[in-house]
Each structure stands twice: as C-alpha cells, then as structure tokens.
Amino acid sequence: MAALLFGILHGWSIANPWNGQAVWWLQMLAIAWLVRALLHTESPKAAFARSLLFATAWFASSMWWLYTSMHTYGGLAAPLAALAVLALCGLLASFYALACAAFVWLKCGRVDGGAGADTPLFDATLFAALWLLAELARGTVMTGLPWSAAGYAHIDSPLVSAAPWVGVYGISALAAFIAALFVLTRSCGLKLLIVLVLSIKAYMMPIPQALLDKPSQTSSPTSLTVRLLQGNIPQNEKFDAKTGVALALAWYQERLLGAVQSGVDLVVTPETGVPLLPQQLPLAYWPKINSAFTEQRKTAALIGIPLGSLREGYTNSVIGLSNNSAVTPYRYDKHHLVPFGEFIPPLFRWFTDLMNIPLGDFNRGALAQPSFVHAGQRFAVNICFEDLFGEELAKRFADKAAAPTIFVNVSNMGWFGDGLAIDEHINISRMRAIEFDRPMLRATNTGATAVIDHKGVVTQSLARSARGMLNAELSGEMLSRTSLTPYARWASQYGLQPLWVMACTGVIFALVRKKYAPQSSSRL
C-alpha cells in the first residue's frame, strides 16, 4: 500500500489535483521513500515488484486522462479503455522497476550499519544514474513517451536553474541524487544542509555571460503584437460536418480576417483549427484568407490544418501566410506523431479499429524544419506534444544563424477534457522556454492558450474551455533572445547522447566495483 500511496504522490507532484501546480518537495519525499524502501529490500526481484507498483501508480495518477480520449471520444468500451491505460502505465513503469532492481543488486549501502553502510555518495550517484537511464529509455523507446518526467515537478523549484545546462532529464537525475543522498547519509548536518539548499527559492546556477554566444547584430523590434485564437470546439463535434466543422470554419475565418484589419503582427490558430483538407473547403474559403495575408505587409498567420491526399498521404500541418508567402506559403509538418492518434504501431491495427478516431494515420514530417520568418523573428512551430521532446527542438539550434527566437506550439487538448493534462502540458512548455531561453506562444482549442516568457513565466493566458482571443504584446526583452544556452549547444549537436554516456558510465563503474572491490572495504 505504501508503494501505491507514494507513487500517487509522485504523480501529483508533477501537477497536483487541487490547483494543477507542480509540488517539487512532494516529489523529493516520494523518491526518498522509494530509496529507503529499496535499502530495506534484499532481493532485486522484490525491488522490481515494489518499484513497479510505485511507478505504475505514478503514471496512473498523472496520465489517467488518457481514459477520456479512448472512452469518451474514441468510443472504446470503458473496461477496455481502463485496461489499456493501466497496461500503458505498467509498461512505462517497467523501466523504473528494472532500474530499482539493478540498484538493489549493485548498491553498497545498508540501513542496518552492515558492510558498505558508509557509501552514501556512491549509492546516491548509482541511484541517480539508474533513474536517469530509466527516464531516457522511457523517452526514446518506441518513439518515446516522456510525459510526466520527474524533472517537470521542479518547474518552480530551485533545481529549475539547471534547465539551461542539462535540460529536464538532467534535473530528474539531480533530484534523484539529492533525495537518495538525503536518505543514505547518516550525518544530520548534511541532511539539514540539503534541506536548506532546496528551501532557497532562487536561481542558483545563472549562466555566465562568457558561456553565451554574442548577441546577433541584427536589430529586433521593440515589441511584437500577437493574437492567439481558442475556438473551444467540442471534441465530439470537431469533425462533424454539420456542427463542429461549420462552426470552426466560420469562427476562425472571421478572426483571421479580423486580425488583418486590426493590424496585429501575428495571429495563430490551434492544431487543425481549420479541420478540413484545403480541397474539401468551400470554393472561396482559402483564397479569401490567403489573399488577405499576402496582399498586406504587417500581419502574418500560422494556421493549423491537415494537408495531403489519399494517394500521397496526410500530414498534421501548419501553414504560414504573410506578404512573403504569396508564391510559396510556409509549411510545417508534424514530425513526432502520437501513437494510436496519428500513426498505428505495428500489430496494433486491431486496437485502433476498436475506436473512432478520425485522421488516425499521418505521414511524418522532417526533423528540424525551418522556422517561419516574420517581423524580424524566427518562429519555431511545434504541434501538440512535440514540445515534450526538447532534444528534437534542440536540432533547430544547430545553425546559430537560423536558430529560433520564439517557439509556437499549436495544440488540441480537447481529447483529454479539462483536467491535469492541460496543467502538465503548460509546464512542459514552460520547461522548454527555460531550457532554450526563448518565449513560447501557445494556441490551443480548449486551453491552455498562453504566452510564456523566456524565463518560463506565464505572462498571459485565456480561461480554459472558453471561446476567445488572447491579445498580447511581446516586449523587446523577449524578442532579443539570440544567445544559445549550454543545453541548446550540446543537445543540438549530440542530442541525448551525453546524458546516456554519463548514466551508463555510472552503472559500468558500479559493475566493475561490485566485481573487483569487496563491499566491506568500500569507502566512497
């Protein structure tokens, strides 16, 4: 029961059910309990079972909203939907169960003062390395699903200052190391020091200016006006020609044309804001929108729309319109697709056939597609949960001259109801803003439509589950982000490989130590 309880608390630390905020100290408490439980566990098999319960409860409490997408909107029978969510949570949890079983097998320390009891630094490092391996594996195997990664619990904690250095995975490892060290050390003074450090709400790791690139010599505007649209089209009507489709076409066309008249610099619709293929639209619909933006110089638009045909396949895309796109409009095709929602994994056609999910099989766009250039800014478009994969966004920073200055995320969270999924997603966007020192614009169907500055602070947002427009003005400070953070530098070149190497090195060292160094003589 304790494993289930602390697993639930760990899930709630990512976004708690009472106000949707992250609670970093709750996560540290949950990991500390897990480490202590593992120290009392003699068998790797028992450790696997206990940590599997912990991690399954973690994911079930933080991703239960997948049931809504499968049952409420996908039409999957309730028992099957619940079983599918539980099976997914168990699969993700198995990475951590394996890591914890390996920790029990490799650790030196014991809580009863036996052999190796004086090795807190070594064991804490080992636990952090194995925890990091589990996080990395979950985020990459079978296209990866790093949602609810442990590091997101620290979006408002002192450890978030490490984000521009090591990213969210590095924060996960740091949190695991600190929690393990707190449990493993027998020094009350060191325990108090750890608590004191984690209690200080300050940016402890500022990036020295010497490590930043020199700012670009190109001039940036002093401000930029944006309009983010939130249509709030009910998900069960979104692809219904008589209800949601008609409403979306009329509402978004009126707001797009109105943006041109009002003279804002950029207007953004959510993912598939226009829910039909261009060839399916009324005859004059798209030409009217296209000419409105290409025939004037100030206002540009980023419009979510599906593209393609039965012969060539379909893409979940964003079209960019401006005065410079009169001949060839900007196009972004989603690269990282959602399993079962946008592509069908091998051997799972039978499962998707049980659900009613429209547009369920897309082509994959290229990695690191060019940014949309307008008003002196480079807008890096990403769709839905693509902002979850920081290492993929980092590839856009490989060419410093073409590096994004602003992220733009377009999403439709209507699949998951008005629950924790929205809170968790906005924290994901906040983490990306901090990692790359870039503002993030979010235009969503039901929420959270928001402006996030380069420090990860939500400066403006719309009420959820409401139809409306968010008008915002980005300051010169937000528009002048041209330097690259350390994380952007190394992740753009090597992806997650440095973290894999660090974690594997720690585990290999533990293996060598276990084989050649008697535990009774351990002094690390």
Short mmCIF file of C-alpha atoms in Angstrom, two decimals:
data_model
loop_
_atom_site.label_atom_id
_atom_site.label_comp_id
_atom_site.label_asym_id
_atom_site.label_seq_id
_atom_site.Cartn_x
_atom_site.Cartn_y
_atom_site.Cartn_z
CA MET A 1 0.00 0.00 0.00
CA ALA A 2 2.83 2.39 0.78
CA ALA A 3 4.26 1.94 -2.72
CA LEU A 4 0.91 2.85 -4.25
CA LEU A 5 0.46 5.86 -1.95
CA PHE A 6 3.89 7.36 -2.58
CA GLY A 7 3.60 6.58 -6.27
CA ILE A 8 0.38 8.60 -6.40
CA LEU A 9 2.06 11.43 -4.50
CA HIS A 10 4.90 11.37 -7.02
CA GLY A 11 2.37 11.68 -9.85
CA TRP A 12 0.65 14.57 -8.08
CA SER A 13 3.99 16.33 -7.69
CA ILE A 14 4.03 16.83 -11.49
CA ALA A 15 0.65 18.61 -11.33
CA ASN A 16 -1.47 18.29 -8.21
CA PRO A 17 -5.23 17.71 -8.47
CA TRP A 18 -6.25 20.70 -6.34
CA ASN A 19 -4.70 23.55 -8.36
CA GLY A 20 -2.67 21.90 -11.12
CA GLN A 21 0.67 23.24 -9.88
CA ALA A 22 3.88 21.25 -9.52
CA VAL A 23 4.94 20.42 -5.94
CA TRP A 24 8.66 19.73 -6.02
CA TRP A 25 9.10 18.87 -2.35
CA LEU A 26 6.35 16.25 -2.63
CA GLN A 27 8.34 14.55 -5.37
CA MET A 28 11.51 14.61 -3.29
CA LEU A 29 9.57 13.00 -0.44
CA ALA A 30 8.25 10.26 -2.72
CA ILE A 31 11.68 9.45 -4.18
CA ALA A 32 13.22 9.47 -0.71
CA TRP A 33 10.64 6.92 0.42
CA LEU A 34 11.43 4.76 -2.60
CA VAL A 35 15.17 4.82 -1.90
CA ARG A 36 14.63 3.92 1.74
CA ALA A 37 12.31 1.10 0.75
CA LEU A 38 14.93 -0.23 -1.64
CA LEU A 39 17.57 -0.17 1.08
CA HIS A 40 15.35 -2.47 3.13
CA THR A 41 14.89 -4.78 0.16
CA GLU A 42 17.37 -7.62 -0.15
CA SER A 43 16.12 -9.18 -3.37
CA PRO A 44 16.21 -7.49 -6.80
CA LYS A 45 13.02 -9.38 -7.61
CA ALA A 46 11.25 -7.86 -4.60
CA ALA A 47 12.64 -4.44 -5.53
CA PHE A 48 11.25 -4.86 -9.06
CA ALA A 49 7.76 -5.63 -7.75
CA ARG A 50 7.71 -2.79 -5.21
CA SER A 51 9.01 -0.15 -7.60
CA LEU A 52 6.69 -1.40 -10.37
CA LEU A 53 3.73 -0.62 -8.10
CA PHE A 54 5.25 2.77 -7.25
CA ALA A 55 5.83 3.79 -10.86
CA THR A 56 2.52 2.39 -12.14
CA ALA A 57 0.70 4.48 -9.53
CA TRP A 58 2.83 7.48 -10.56
CA PHE A 59 1.75 7.26 -14.19
CA ALA A 60 -1.84 6.28 -13.48
CA SER A 61 -2.28 9.32 -11.24
CA SER A 62 -0.70 11.70 -13.75
CA MET A 63 -1.98 10.26 -17.06
CA TRP A 64 -5.43 8.94 -16.17
CA TRP A 65 -6.92 11.43 -18.64
CA LEU A 66 -5.91 9.09 -21.48
CA TYR A 67 -9.04 7.18 -20.48
CA THR A 68 -11.11 10.20 -21.57
CA SER A 69 -9.58 10.22 -25.05
CA MET A 70 -10.07 6.46 -25.50
CA HIS A 71 -13.53 6.06 -23.99
CA THR A 72 -15.35 9.40 -24.15
CA TYR A 73 -14.11 10.49 -27.57
CA GLY A 74 -12.60 7.32 -29.01
CA GLY A 75 -15.63 5.17 -28.26
CA LEU A 76 -13.61 2.35 -26.68
CA ALA A 77 -15.57 0.36 -24.11
CA ALA A 78 -14.92 1.59 -20.58
CA PRO A 79 -13.31 -1.63 -19.25
CA LEU A 80 -11.03 -1.86 -22.28
CA ALA A 81 -10.09 1.81 -22.01
CA ALA A 82 -9.23 1.46 -18.32
CA LEU A 83 -7.25 -1.71 -19.01
CA ALA A 84 -5.37 -0.02 -21.87
CA VAL A 85 -4.37 2.91 -19.66
CA LEU A 86 -3.26 0.57 -16.88
CA ALA A 87 -1.26 -1.54 -19.34
CA LEU A 88 0.48 1.55 -20.71
CA CYS A 89 1.29 2.78 -17.21
CA GLY A 90 2.68 -0.64 -16.31
CA LEU A 91 4.82 -0.70 -19.45
CA LEU A 92 6.29 2.72 -18.67
CA ALA A 93 6.76 1.72 -15.03
CA SER A 94 8.82 -1.32 -16.03
CA PHE A 95 11.77 0.92 -16.95
CA TYR A 96 11.94 2.20 -13.37
CA ALA A 97 11.32 -1.24 -11.89
CA LEU A 98 14.33 -2.57 -13.78
CA ALA A 99 16.41 0.41 -12.62
CA CYS A 100 15.44 -0.11 -8.98
CA ALA A 101 16.11 -3.85 -9.17
CA ALA A 102 19.55 -3.05 -10.56
CA PHE A 103 20.13 -0.59 -7.72
CA VAL A 104 19.41 -3.23 -5.09
CA TRP A 105 21.78 -5.62 -6.85
CA LEU A 106 24.61 -3.09 -7.24
CA LYS A 107 24.30 -0.90 -4.15
CA CYS A 108 26.87 -0.99 -1.36
CA GLY A 109 25.00 0.75 1.44
CA ARG A 110 22.73 -0.85 4.05
CA VAL A 111 20.50 0.77 6.63
CA ASP A 112 21.50 -1.60 9.43
CA GLY A 113 25.12 -0.47 9.61
CA GLY A 114 26.39 -3.54 7.76
CA ALA A 115 29.00 -3.76 5.04
CA GLY A 116 29.15 -0.69 2.87
CA ALA A 117 26.95 1.46 5.15
CA ASP A 118 29.39 4.36 4.73
CA THR A 119 28.96 4.72 0.96
CA PRO A 120 26.18 7.34 0.61
CA LEU A 121 27.86 9.31 -2.18
CA PHE A 122 28.47 6.23 -4.29
CA ASP A 123 24.99 4.79 -3.81
CA ALA A 124 23.28 8.14 -4.41
CA THR A 125 25.24 8.54 -7.65
CA LEU A 126 24.34 4.99 -8.68
CA PHE A 127 20.65 5.57 -7.99
CA ALA A 128 20.69 8.84 -9.98
CA ALA A 129 22.44 7.14 -12.92
CA LEU A 130 19.91 4.28 -13.00
CA TRP A 131 17.00 6.70 -12.60
CA LEU A 132 18.34 8.75 -15.50
CA LEU A 133 18.65 5.63 -17.64
CA ALA A 134 15.00 4.79 -16.93
CA GLU A 135 13.91 8.33 -17.84
CA LEU A 136 15.93 8.31 -21.06
CA ALA A 137 14.69 4.86 -22.09
CA ARG A 138 11.08 5.82 -21.48
CA GLY A 139 11.56 8.97 -23.53
CA THR A 140 13.05 7.24 -26.56
CA VAL A 141 11.98 3.57 -26.84
CA MET A 142 9.15 3.03 -29.37
CA THR A 143 9.16 6.77 -30.27
CA GLY A 144 9.14 7.64 -26.56
CA LEU A 145 6.59 8.98 -24.09
CA PRO A 146 8.41 11.17 -21.53
CA TRP A 147 5.18 12.78 -20.31
CA SER A 148 5.23 13.29 -16.52
CA ALA A 149 9.02 13.03 -16.42
CA ALA A 150 10.24 13.60 -12.88
CA GLY A 151 12.02 16.84 -13.77
CA TYR A 152 8.76 18.66 -14.51
CA ALA A 153 7.94 18.60 -10.80
CA HIS A 154 10.75 21.16 -10.44
CA ILE A 155 9.44 23.81 -12.82
CA ASP A 156 9.11 26.15 -9.81
CA SER A 157 11.85 24.72 -7.60
CA PRO A 158 15.47 25.84 -7.15
CA LEU A 159 16.59 22.97 -9.38
CA VAL A 160 14.94 24.59 -12.42
CA SER A 161 18.00 26.82 -12.64
CA ALA A 162 19.81 23.75 -14.01
CA ALA A 163 17.47 23.54 -17.01
CA PRO A 164 19.58 25.73 -19.35
CA TRP A 165 22.54 23.49 -18.55
CA VAL A 166 21.26 19.91 -18.51
CA GLY A 167 17.58 20.05 -19.50
CA VAL A 168 14.67 18.31 -17.84
CA TYR A 169 16.39 14.90 -17.83
CA GLY A 170 19.36 16.36 -16.01
CA ILE A 171 17.02 17.87 -13.42
CA SER A 172 15.43 14.43 -12.95
CA ALA A 173 18.87 12.97 -12.21
CA LEU A 174 19.76 15.81 -9.83
CA ALA A 175 16.51 15.37 -7.92
CA ALA A 176 17.08 11.62 -7.65
CA PHE A 177 20.65 12.14 -6.44
CA ILE A 178 19.67 14.68 -3.77
CA ALA A 179 16.74 12.60 -2.49
CA ALA A 180 18.89 9.47 -2.35
CA LEU A 181 21.77 11.27 -0.65
CA PHE A 182 19.38 12.63 1.98
CA VAL A 183 18.25 9.10 2.83
CA LEU A 184 21.65 7.44 2.60
CA THR A 185 23.73 9.87 4.63
CA ARG A 186 23.90 9.39 8.39
CA SER A 187 25.07 12.96 9.05
CA CYS A 188 22.31 15.16 10.45
CA GLY A 189 24.33 18.22 9.48
CA LEU A 190 24.43 17.17 5.83
CA LYS A 191 20.72 16.41 5.87
CA LEU A 192 20.00 19.89 7.21
CA LEU A 193 22.25 21.43 4.56
CA ILE A 194 20.37 19.61 1.79
CA VAL A 195 17.04 20.82 3.16
CA LEU A 196 18.38 24.39 3.43
CA VAL A 197 19.66 24.42 -0.15
CA LEU A 198 16.39 23.08 -1.53
CA SER A 199 14.38 25.56 0.53
CA ILE A 200 16.03 28.57 -1.10
CA LYS A 201 13.82 29.78 -3.98
CA ALA A 202 16.49 31.40 -6.11
CA TYR A 203 18.26 30.86 -9.39
CA MET A 204 21.37 29.23 -8.02
CA MET A 205 23.04 28.47 -11.34
CA PRO A 206 23.00 31.57 -13.54
CA ILE A 207 24.68 31.20 -16.90
CA PRO A 208 27.89 33.26 -17.07
CA GLN A 209 27.86 35.69 -19.95
CA ALA A 210 31.18 34.28 -21.11
CA LEU A 211 29.42 31.00 -21.95
CA LEU A 212 26.74 32.65 -24.04
CA ASP A 213 27.07 33.48 -27.71
CA LYS A 214 27.44 37.09 -28.63
CA PRO A 215 24.07 38.64 -29.47
CA SER A 216 23.16 38.87 -33.12
CA GLN A 217 23.90 42.18 -34.79
CA THR A 218 20.50 42.25 -36.48
CA SER A 219 18.10 44.73 -34.96
CA SER A 220 14.98 43.44 -33.21
CA PRO A 221 11.68 45.28 -32.88
CA THR A 222 10.90 46.84 -29.55
CA SER A 223 7.60 44.93 -29.37
CA LEU A 224 5.51 42.39 -31.24
CA THR A 225 1.73 42.07 -31.11
CA VAL A 226 0.22 38.59 -31.29
CA ARG A 227 -3.31 37.20 -31.28
CA LEU A 228 -3.81 33.60 -30.17
CA LEU A 229 -7.14 32.00 -31.04
CA GLN A 230 -9.00 29.48 -28.89
CA GLY A 231 -12.10 28.18 -30.67
CA ASN A 232 -13.24 25.78 -27.93
CA ILE A 233 -14.84 23.47 -30.47
CA PRO A 234 -16.29 20.47 -28.57
CA GLN A 235 -14.16 17.42 -29.33
CA ASN A 236 -17.17 15.22 -30.02
CA GLU A 237 -18.26 17.73 -32.68
CA LYS A 238 -14.88 18.84 -34.03
CA PHE A 239 -15.01 16.65 -37.16
CA ASP A 240 -18.80 16.67 -37.54
CA ALA A 241 -19.61 18.48 -40.79
CA LYS A 242 -22.95 19.82 -39.52
CA THR A 243 -21.75 21.13 -36.16
CA GLY A 244 -18.08 21.50 -35.22
CA VAL A 245 -16.67 21.82 -38.74
CA ALA A 246 -19.13 24.53 -39.77
CA LEU A 247 -18.58 26.41 -36.52
CA ALA A 248 -14.78 26.20 -36.79
CA LEU A 249 -14.68 27.36 -40.41
CA ALA A 250 -16.87 30.38 -39.73
CA TRP A 251 -15.29 31.39 -36.43
CA TYR A 252 -11.66 31.07 -37.44
CA GLN A 253 -12.13 32.74 -40.81
CA GLU A 254 -13.78 35.73 -39.16
CA ARG A 255 -10.99 36.03 -36.56
CA LEU A 256 -8.21 35.59 -39.10
CA LEU A 257 -9.60 38.31 -41.33
CA GLY A 258 -10.22 40.48 -38.30
CA ALA A 259 -6.56 40.17 -37.29
CA VAL A 260 -5.54 41.69 -40.63
CA GLN A 261 -7.91 44.59 -40.12
CA SER A 262 -6.65 45.21 -36.58
CA GLY A 263 -3.03 45.15 -37.71
CA VAL A 264 -1.54 42.68 -35.22
CA ASP A 265 1.83 41.26 -36.21
CA LEU A 266 0.93 37.57 -35.88
CA VAL A 267 -2.27 35.56 -35.44
CA VAL A 268 -2.15 31.84 -34.56
CA THR A 269 -4.87 29.17 -34.65
CA PRO A 270 -4.76 25.87 -32.74
CA GLU A 271 -3.85 22.48 -34.18
CA THR A 272 -6.31 21.65 -37.03
CA GLY A 273 -8.11 24.91 -36.31
CA VAL A 274 -9.27 24.54 -39.91
CA PRO A 275 -10.42 20.89 -39.67
CA LEU A 276 -10.69 20.11 -43.39
CA LEU A 277 -8.21 19.49 -46.17
CA PRO A 278 -7.83 22.52 -48.48
CA GLN A 279 -9.56 20.65 -51.33
CA GLN A 280 -12.53 19.98 -49.04
CA LEU A 281 -13.07 23.64 -48.12
CA PRO A 282 -15.76 25.80 -49.70
CA LEU A 283 -14.54 27.16 -53.02
CA ALA A 284 -13.77 30.74 -51.93
CA TYR A 285 -12.75 29.98 -48.35
CA TRP A 286 -8.98 29.56 -48.62
CA PRO A 287 -8.37 32.09 -51.42
CA LYS A 288 -10.05 34.75 -49.30
CA ILE A 289 -7.83 34.05 -46.31
CA ASN A 290 -4.70 33.69 -48.44
CA SER A 291 -5.16 36.98 -50.26
CA ALA A 292 -5.93 38.84 -47.03
CA PHE A 293 -2.48 37.99 -45.64
CA THR A 294 -0.35 38.02 -48.79
CA GLU A 295 -1.60 41.37 -50.05
CA GLN A 296 -0.53 43.39 -47.00
CA ARG A 297 2.80 43.66 -45.21
CA LYS A 298 2.16 43.77 -41.45
CA THR A 299 0.09 40.78 -40.34
CA ALA A 300 1.08 37.13 -40.69
CA ALA A 301 -0.78 33.96 -39.73
CA LEU A 302 0.07 30.45 -38.60
CA ILE A 303 -2.92 28.20 -39.32
CA GLY A 304 -3.32 24.60 -38.18
CA ILE A 305 -4.72 22.48 -41.00
CA PRO A 306 -4.41 18.88 -42.29
CA LEU A 307 -2.76 18.56 -45.70
CA GLY A 308 -2.28 15.87 -48.32
CA SER A 309 -4.40 13.36 -50.22
CA LEU A 310 -5.29 9.69 -50.21
CA ARG A 311 -2.58 9.00 -52.78
CA GLU A 312 0.32 10.87 -51.12
CA GLY A 313 -0.81 10.50 -47.53
CA TYR A 314 -1.80 13.11 -44.98
CA THR A 315 0.11 15.37 -42.61
CA ASN A 316 -0.84 17.27 -39.48
CA SER A 317 0.43 20.67 -40.56
CA VAL A 318 0.67 24.40 -40.04
CA ILE A 319 0.54 26.85 -42.94
CA GLY A 320 2.26 30.22 -42.58
CA LEU A 321 0.86 33.16 -44.55
CA SER A 322 2.44 36.58 -44.95
CA ASN A 323 3.42 39.06 -47.60
CA ASN A 324 6.50 36.93 -48.30
CA SER A 325 4.46 33.76 -48.86
CA ALA A 326 2.46 34.90 -51.87
CA VAL A 327 4.21 32.39 -54.13
CA THR A 328 5.09 29.58 -51.73
CA PRO A 329 3.40 29.55 -48.31
CA TYR A 330 5.39 28.40 -45.31
CA ARG A 331 4.60 24.82 -44.29
CA TYR A 332 5.40 22.81 -41.19
CA ASP A 333 4.51 19.10 -40.99
CA LYS A 334 4.39 17.45 -37.60
CA HIS A 335 7.43 15.22 -37.06
CA HIS A 336 6.80 13.41 -33.76
CA LEU A 337 3.45 11.68 -34.14
CA VAL A 338 1.16 10.41 -31.38
CA PRO A 339 0.87 6.59 -31.31
CA PHE A 340 -2.71 5.42 -31.99
CA GLY A 341 -3.82 9.01 -32.58
CA GLU A 342 -1.63 9.87 -35.58
CA PHE A 343 0.03 6.60 -36.50
CA ILE A 344 -0.69 2.96 -35.80
CA PRO A 345 2.16 0.94 -34.26
CA PRO A 346 2.87 -2.46 -35.85
CA LEU A 347 0.48 -5.23 -34.73
CA PHE A 348 -1.99 -2.75 -33.17
CA ARG A 349 -4.38 -2.16 -36.07
CA TRP A 350 -6.96 -4.25 -34.22
CA PHE A 351 -6.79 -1.86 -31.25
CA THR A 352 -7.32 1.30 -33.28
CA ASP A 353 -10.20 -0.38 -35.12
CA LEU A 354 -12.00 -0.56 -31.77
CA MET A 355 -12.00 3.24 -31.53
CA ASN A 356 -13.49 6.04 -33.57
CA ILE A 357 -10.54 8.40 -34.01
CA PRO A 358 -10.59 10.49 -37.21
CA LEU A 359 -7.41 11.32 -39.11
CA GLY A 360 -5.63 8.46 -37.37
CA ASP A 361 -2.71 7.75 -39.73
CA PHE A 362 -0.38 10.60 -40.79
CA ASN A 363 2.91 10.89 -42.63
CA ARG A 364 5.85 12.09 -40.57
CA GLY A 365 7.43 15.48 -41.31
CA ALA A 366 11.18 16.05 -41.32
CA LEU A 367 13.17 16.76 -38.16
CA ALA A 368 14.39 20.33 -37.63
CA GLN A 369 12.25 22.03 -40.25
CA PRO A 370 12.92 25.74 -40.93
CA SER A 371 11.32 28.44 -38.82
CA PHE A 372 8.63 30.82 -40.03
CA VAL A 373 10.30 34.20 -40.54
CA HIS A 374 8.29 37.36 -39.96
CA ALA A 375 8.79 40.78 -38.37
CA GLY A 376 12.46 40.07 -37.70
CA GLN A 377 11.68 36.91 -35.72
CA ARG A 378 12.10 33.20 -36.40
CA PHE A 379 9.08 31.29 -35.13
CA ALA A 380 9.76 27.59 -34.44
CA VAL A 381 6.44 25.79 -34.88
CA ASN A 382 5.68 22.59 -33.00
CA ILE A 383 2.40 20.71 -32.82
CA CYS A 384 0.69 19.12 -29.82
CA PHE A 385 3.12 17.13 -27.66
CA GLU A 386 6.17 17.85 -29.85
CA ASP A 387 7.30 20.38 -27.25
CA LEU A 388 7.75 17.37 -24.96
CA PHE A 389 10.88 16.37 -26.89
CA GLY A 390 13.43 19.05 -26.09
CA GLU A 391 16.22 17.13 -27.78
CA GLU A 392 14.29 17.34 -31.07
CA LEU A 393 13.59 21.04 -30.70
CA ALA A 394 17.29 21.48 -29.99
CA LYS A 395 18.15 20.34 -33.51
CA ARG A 396 16.77 23.63 -34.76
CA PHE A 397 19.61 25.42 -32.96
CA ALA A 398 22.38 23.59 -34.83
CA ASP A 399 22.72 26.53 -37.24
CA LYS A 400 23.13 29.54 -34.96
CA ALA A 401 22.28 31.98 -37.72
CA ALA A 402 18.88 30.30 -38.25
CA ALA A 403 18.16 29.44 -34.60
CA PRO A 404 14.59 30.13 -33.46
CA THR A 405 13.85 33.27 -31.49
CA ILE A 406 10.30 32.27 -30.47
CA PHE A 407 8.59 28.90 -30.06
CA VAL A 408 4.98 28.48 -31.21
CA ASN A 409 3.00 25.46 -30.01
CA VAL A 410 -0.41 24.71 -31.52
CA SER A 411 -2.42 22.01 -29.75
CA ASN A 412 -5.82 20.46 -29.27
CA MET A 413 -6.13 19.19 -25.71
CA GLY A 414 -9.88 18.73 -26.11
CA TRP A 415 -9.24 14.97 -26.37
CA PHE A 416 -8.43 14.87 -22.65
CA GLY A 417 -11.09 17.06 -21.07
CA ASP A 418 -10.47 20.00 -18.74
CA GLY A 419 -8.11 18.16 -16.42
CA LEU A 420 -4.50 17.76 -15.38
CA ALA A 421 -3.32 17.15 -18.94
CA ILE A 422 -3.60 20.89 -19.60
CA ASP A 423 -1.66 21.79 -16.45
CA GLU A 424 1.03 19.25 -17.27
CA HIS A 425 1.33 20.44 -20.86
CA ILE A 426 1.77 24.09 -19.99
CA ASN A 427 4.55 23.13 -17.56
CA ILE A 428 6.21 21.21 -20.39
CA SER A 429 6.13 24.38 -22.50
CA ARG A 430 7.49 26.40 -19.58
CA MET A 431 10.41 24.00 -19.22
CA ARG A 432 11.28 24.30 -22.92
CA ALA A 433 11.25 28.10 -22.61
CA ILE A 434 13.74 27.93 -19.73
CA GLU A 435 15.97 25.32 -21.37
CA PHE A 436 16.39 27.39 -24.52
CA ASP A 437 15.90 30.91 -23.11
CA ARG A 438 13.13 31.54 -25.62
CA PRO A 439 9.50 32.66 -25.21
CA MET A 440 6.72 30.24 -26.13
CA LEU A 441 3.35 31.09 -27.68
CA ARG A 442 0.59 28.52 -27.18
CA ALA A 443 -2.64 28.48 -29.23
CA THR A 444 -4.96 25.64 -28.23
CA ASN A 445 -8.53 24.56 -28.90
CA THR A 446 -9.69 24.38 -25.26
CA GLY A 447 -6.66 25.55 -23.22
CA ALA A 448 -4.20 26.50 -22.07
CA THR A 449 -3.77 29.27 -24.63
CA ALA A 450 -0.97 31.39 -23.19
CA VAL A 451 2.15 33.49 -23.60
CA ILE A 452 5.22 32.20 -21.74
CA ASP A 453 8.29 34.39 -21.48
CA HIS A 454 11.90 33.22 -21.80
CA LYS A 455 12.09 32.64 -18.05
CA GLY A 456 9.22 30.17 -18.13
CA VAL A 457 6.69 32.57 -16.61
CA VAL A 458 3.13 32.56 -17.93
CA THR A 459 2.55 36.25 -18.58
CA GLN A 460 -0.94 35.99 -20.10
CA SER A 461 -3.49 33.24 -20.64
CA LEU A 462 -7.10 32.63 -21.62
CA ALA A 463 -9.67 30.92 -19.44
CA ARG A 464 -10.00 27.24 -20.28
CA SER A 465 -12.98 25.75 -22.08
CA ALA A 466 -13.96 29.19 -23.37
CA ARG A 467 -14.03 30.65 -26.85
CA GLY A 468 -11.90 33.73 -27.23
CA MET A 469 -8.80 35.56 -28.40
CA LEU A 470 -5.66 36.31 -26.42
CA ASN A 471 -4.12 39.62 -27.47
CA ALA A 472 -0.60 40.09 -26.19
CA GLU A 473 2.40 42.31 -26.74
CA LEU A 474 5.84 40.73 -26.51
CA SER A 475 8.44 43.04 -25.03
CA GLY A 476 11.82 43.84 -26.51
CA GLU A 477 13.49 41.67 -23.85
CA MET A 478 11.50 38.64 -25.02
CA LEU A 479 12.30 39.37 -28.67
CA SER A 480 16.04 39.82 -28.29
CA ARG A 481 16.93 36.25 -27.25
CA THR A 482 19.70 35.36 -29.71
CA SER A 483 22.28 33.67 -27.47
CA LEU A 484 22.37 29.90 -27.09
CA THR A 485 22.16 28.23 -23.70
CA PRO A 486 24.65 25.44 -22.88
CA TYR A 487 21.80 22.94 -23.24
CA ALA A 488 20.89 24.26 -26.70
CA ARG A 489 24.54 23.98 -27.73
CA TRP A 490 25.25 20.39 -26.74
CA ALA A 491 21.76 18.99 -27.40
CA SER A 492 21.68 20.50 -30.90
CA GLN A 493 24.90 18.66 -31.74
CA TYR A 494 24.65 15.41 -29.80
CA GLY A 495 21.02 15.02 -28.73
CA LEU A 496 20.71 12.99 -25.54
CA GLN A 497 23.96 11.08 -26.07
CA PRO A 498 25.94 12.94 -23.36
CA LEU A 499 23.31 12.01 -20.77
CA TRP A 500 23.31 8.39 -21.94
CA VAL A 501 27.09 8.29 -21.64
CA MET A 502 27.05 9.79 -18.13
CA ALA A 503 24.38 7.39 -16.89
CA CYS A 504 25.99 4.33 -18.47
CA THR A 505 29.40 5.31 -17.09
CA GLY A 506 27.98 5.39 -13.56
CA VAL A 507 26.43 1.95 -13.97
CA ILE A 508 29.56 0.45 -15.55
CA PHE A 509 31.64 1.79 -12.68
CA ALA A 510 29.24 0.14 -10.23
CA LEU A 511 29.51 -3.16 -12.09
CA VAL A 512 33.30 -3.05 -12.00
CA ARG A 513 33.27 -2.08 -8.36
CA LYS A 514 30.89 -4.92 -7.48
CA LYS A 515 33.12 -7.43 -9.23
CA TYR A 516 36.54 -6.33 -8.01
CA ALA A 517 36.06 -4.31 -4.80
CA PRO A 518 34.86 -6.11 -1.63
CA GLN A 519 31.89 -4.24 -0.16
CA SER A 520 33.34 -4.45 3.30
CA SER A 521 36.20 -2.18 2.25
CA SER A 522 34.04 0.43 0.48
CA ARG A 523 34.85 4.00 1.50
CA LEU A 524 33.17 6.20 -1.14
#
